[in-house]
Amino acid sequence: TFPADSGSSLWQRFVWLLPPLTLVWVNLHGAWIMGVGTLVLFIVGEWLNSRIHKEPISLRNALIALVGMLAAAAVNPEGPALLLYPLTFIGGESATMRYIQEWQPPSFREAMGLAFGLSVLLLAVLGLRRPRIDYTFLLWTLAFGYLGFSAQRHVPLYALVVMPIIAQQLPTVWRGPER
């Protein structure tokens, strides 16, 4: 996904790929809800950016793609009932979440947990130097940061979403030439 300030026409062209990708994803893995959730956070964040920063943006294509993703998610052997399946993981009451290692919070004594913790600290420090808040980035960071703190299995997703945000926050001297 692409924030509005990096060329809204670019993300509007690629957002149409999300429903067919969701159709494949929902039939291969239960984490399909992450794609839907990321798009919902994008829509809310860009709406906030447009309202607070007075940046005009059309979210029509993203909203249509979201409806398409939900429709595509219903095309699976379980049918529309699968749309409610992610709700079974809320609260941590299931045996899966209590006894399986990857569902445990990261340990900061291990390499992955330490790297995760340091990246959160770096993000906080870099975020404080930004004069203008990008609400899409903020929502993604908060959501995937929460997921990373809640279960080890979400730390790689956190890295995929948040590391490009950290790279963008770095001072220009550290980033090198723009591509």
Short mmCIF file of C-alpha atoms in Angstrom, two decimals:
data_model
loop_
_atom_site.label_atom_id
_atom_site.label_comp_id
_atom_site.label_asym_id
_atom_site.label_seq_id
_atom_site.Cartn_x
_atom_site.Cartn_y
_atom_site.Cartn_z
CA THR A 1 0.00 0.00 0.00
CA PHE A 2 1.06 3.54 -0.64
CA PRO A 3 0.22 6.63 1.39
CA ALA A 4 -1.49 9.48 -0.40
CA ASP A 5 1.53 11.76 -0.33
CA SER A 6 3.60 9.33 -2.40
CA GLY A 7 1.29 9.49 -5.39
CA SER A 8 -2.30 8.52 -4.73
CA SER A 9 -2.82 7.35 -8.30
CA LEU A 10 -0.22 4.62 -7.77
CA TRP A 11 -1.98 2.96 -4.82
CA GLN A 12 -5.34 3.43 -6.53
CA ARG A 13 -4.09 1.37 -9.48
CA PHE A 14 -2.72 -1.46 -7.34
CA VAL A 15 -5.56 -1.64 -4.80
CA TRP A 16 -7.54 -3.68 -7.34
CA LEU A 17 -5.10 -6.56 -6.89
CA LEU A 18 -6.21 -7.04 -3.29
CA PRO A 19 -9.52 -8.91 -3.86
CA PRO A 20 -8.00 -11.63 -6.09
CA LEU A 21 -5.01 -11.93 -3.75
CA THR A 22 -7.44 -12.31 -0.84
CA LEU A 23 -9.26 -15.07 -2.69
CA VAL A 24 -6.01 -17.05 -2.89
CA TRP A 25 -4.83 -16.06 0.60
CA VAL A 26 -8.05 -17.03 2.39
CA ASN A 27 -7.82 -20.52 0.91
CA LEU A 28 -4.15 -20.96 1.86
CA HIS A 29 -3.70 -19.43 5.31
CA GLY A 30 -5.69 -18.06 8.22
CA ALA A 31 -3.77 -14.79 8.37
CA TRP A 32 -5.82 -13.37 5.48
CA ILE A 33 -7.46 -11.07 8.00
CA MET A 34 -4.17 -9.15 8.22
CA GLY A 35 -4.65 -7.97 4.64
CA VAL A 36 -8.19 -6.83 5.32
CA GLY A 37 -7.14 -5.16 8.57
CA THR A 38 -4.24 -3.36 6.91
CA LEU A 39 -6.56 -1.94 4.26
CA VAL A 40 -9.09 -0.86 6.90
CA LEU A 41 -6.31 0.94 8.80
CA PHE A 42 -5.16 2.53 5.52
CA ILE A 43 -8.66 3.83 4.81
CA VAL A 44 -9.09 5.22 8.33
CA GLY A 45 -5.59 6.72 8.36
CA GLU A 46 -5.94 8.39 4.98
CA TRP A 47 -9.36 9.71 5.96
CA LEU A 48 -7.80 11.20 9.12
CA ASN A 49 -4.92 12.66 7.07
CA SER A 50 -7.37 14.29 4.68
CA ARG A 51 -9.49 15.75 7.48
CA ILE A 52 -6.68 16.90 9.78
CA HIS A 53 -4.07 17.95 7.20
CA LYS A 54 -6.64 19.23 4.70
CA GLU A 55 -5.34 16.91 1.96
CA PRO A 56 -8.00 15.95 -0.55
CA ILE A 57 -8.11 12.22 -1.28
CA SER A 58 -10.59 9.86 -2.83
CA LEU A 59 -10.94 6.59 -0.93
CA ARG A 60 -13.63 5.23 -3.24
CA ASN A 61 -11.33 2.65 -4.86
CA ALA A 62 -10.00 1.49 -1.50
CA LEU A 63 -13.53 1.08 -0.12
CA ILE A 64 -14.62 -0.89 -3.18
CA ALA A 65 -11.50 -3.05 -2.88
CA LEU A 66 -12.33 -3.66 0.80
CA VAL A 67 -15.81 -4.88 -0.11
CA GLY A 68 -14.21 -7.05 -2.81
CA MET A 69 -11.76 -8.48 -0.27
CA LEU A 70 -14.58 -9.39 2.12
CA ALA A 71 -16.54 -10.99 -0.72
CA ALA A 72 -13.45 -12.91 -1.84
CA ALA A 73 -12.83 -14.06 1.74
CA ALA A 74 -16.26 -15.69 1.72
CA VAL A 75 -15.26 -17.88 -1.24
CA ASN A 76 -13.76 -20.83 0.63
CA PRO A 77 -14.85 -24.31 1.75
CA GLU A 78 -16.35 -22.87 4.97
CA GLY A 79 -18.22 -20.10 3.15
CA PRO A 80 -19.05 -16.80 4.88
CA ALA A 81 -18.66 -18.42 8.32
CA LEU A 82 -14.89 -18.10 7.88
CA LEU A 83 -15.26 -14.31 8.13
CA LEU A 84 -15.93 -14.78 11.87
CA TYR A 85 -13.07 -17.23 12.46
CA PRO A 86 -10.46 -14.57 13.36
CA LEU A 87 -12.68 -13.49 16.26
CA THR A 88 -11.95 -16.84 17.97
CA PHE A 89 -8.40 -15.62 18.65
CA ILE A 90 -9.43 -12.48 20.51
CA GLY A 91 -8.79 -12.64 24.23
CA GLY A 92 -6.27 -15.49 24.35
CA GLU A 93 -8.71 -18.00 25.85
CA SER A 94 -7.99 -20.77 23.36
CA ALA A 95 -5.56 -23.60 24.11
CA THR A 96 -3.73 -22.68 20.92
CA MET A 97 -2.84 -19.28 22.27
CA ARG A 98 -2.02 -20.54 25.76
CA TYR A 99 0.24 -23.49 24.99
CA ILE A 100 1.86 -23.00 21.57
CA GLN A 101 5.19 -21.18 21.64
CA GLU A 102 4.63 -18.96 18.59
CA TRP A 103 1.54 -17.48 20.24
CA GLN A 104 3.53 -16.41 23.32
CA PRO A 105 4.82 -12.84 23.66
CA PRO A 106 8.39 -12.30 22.41
CA SER A 107 11.19 -12.73 24.92
CA PHE A 108 13.60 -9.80 24.94
CA ARG A 109 16.35 -12.23 25.98
CA GLU A 110 16.27 -13.84 22.54
CA ALA A 111 17.60 -12.30 19.33
CA MET A 112 14.21 -11.81 17.64
CA GLY A 113 12.64 -10.27 20.74
CA LEU A 114 15.63 -8.00 21.31
CA ALA A 115 15.60 -6.81 17.68
CA PHE A 116 11.85 -6.22 17.95
CA GLY A 117 12.27 -4.20 21.15
CA LEU A 118 15.10 -2.12 19.73
CA SER A 119 13.09 -1.37 16.58
CA VAL A 120 10.18 -0.17 18.73
CA LEU A 121 12.55 2.14 20.61
CA LEU A 122 14.06 3.41 17.35
CA LEU A 123 10.61 4.04 15.94
CA ALA A 124 9.63 5.99 19.06
CA VAL A 125 12.76 8.16 18.87
CA LEU A 126 12.40 8.78 15.13
CA GLY A 127 8.67 9.42 15.45
CA LEU A 128 9.28 12.16 17.99
CA ARG A 129 11.32 14.16 15.49
CA ARG A 130 8.54 14.26 12.88
CA PRO A 131 6.76 17.62 12.74
CA ARG A 132 3.70 16.18 10.98
CA ILE A 133 1.89 12.97 11.88
CA ASP A 134 0.95 10.56 9.11
CA TYR A 135 -2.09 8.83 10.60
CA THR A 136 -1.90 5.85 8.28
CA PHE A 137 1.64 5.12 9.41
CA LEU A 138 0.66 5.75 13.03
CA LEU A 139 -2.26 3.31 12.87
CA TRP A 140 -0.17 0.63 11.14
CA THR A 141 2.61 1.08 13.68
CA LEU A 142 0.26 0.87 16.65
CA ALA A 143 -1.66 -2.14 15.30
CA PHE A 144 1.33 -4.19 14.20
CA GLY A 145 3.31 -3.12 17.27
CA TYR A 146 0.49 -4.43 19.46
CA LEU A 147 0.43 -7.68 17.48
CA GLY A 148 4.21 -8.00 17.81
CA PHE A 149 4.04 -7.56 21.57
CA SER A 150 1.17 -10.05 21.83
CA ALA A 151 2.67 -13.00 19.93
CA GLN A 152 6.04 -14.00 18.46
CA ARG A 153 4.34 -15.11 15.27
CA HIS A 154 3.42 -11.49 14.52
CA VAL A 155 6.92 -10.03 14.82
CA PRO A 156 7.77 -10.79 11.15
CA LEU A 157 4.53 -9.07 10.07
CA TYR A 158 5.49 -6.11 12.24
CA ALA A 159 8.86 -6.02 10.48
CA LEU A 160 7.29 -6.09 7.01
CA VAL A 161 4.96 -3.21 7.81
CA VAL A 162 7.03 -1.06 10.17
CA MET A 163 10.58 -1.31 8.82
CA PRO A 164 9.76 0.71 5.67
CA ILE A 165 8.14 3.30 7.95
CA ILE A 166 11.32 3.43 10.06
CA ALA A 167 13.43 3.78 6.90
CA GLN A 168 11.31 6.74 5.80
CA GLN A 169 11.71 8.37 9.22
CA LEU A 170 15.52 8.19 9.12
CA PRO A 171 17.35 11.44 8.49
CA THR A 172 18.01 12.01 4.78
CA VAL A 173 21.77 11.73 5.31
CA TRP A 174 21.36 8.14 6.57
CA ARG A 175 18.97 7.04 3.81
CA GLY A 176 21.17 7.62 0.83
CA PRO A 177 19.91 8.65 -2.60
CA GLU A 178 16.17 8.58 -3.24
CA ARG A 179 14.95 5.81 -5.51
#
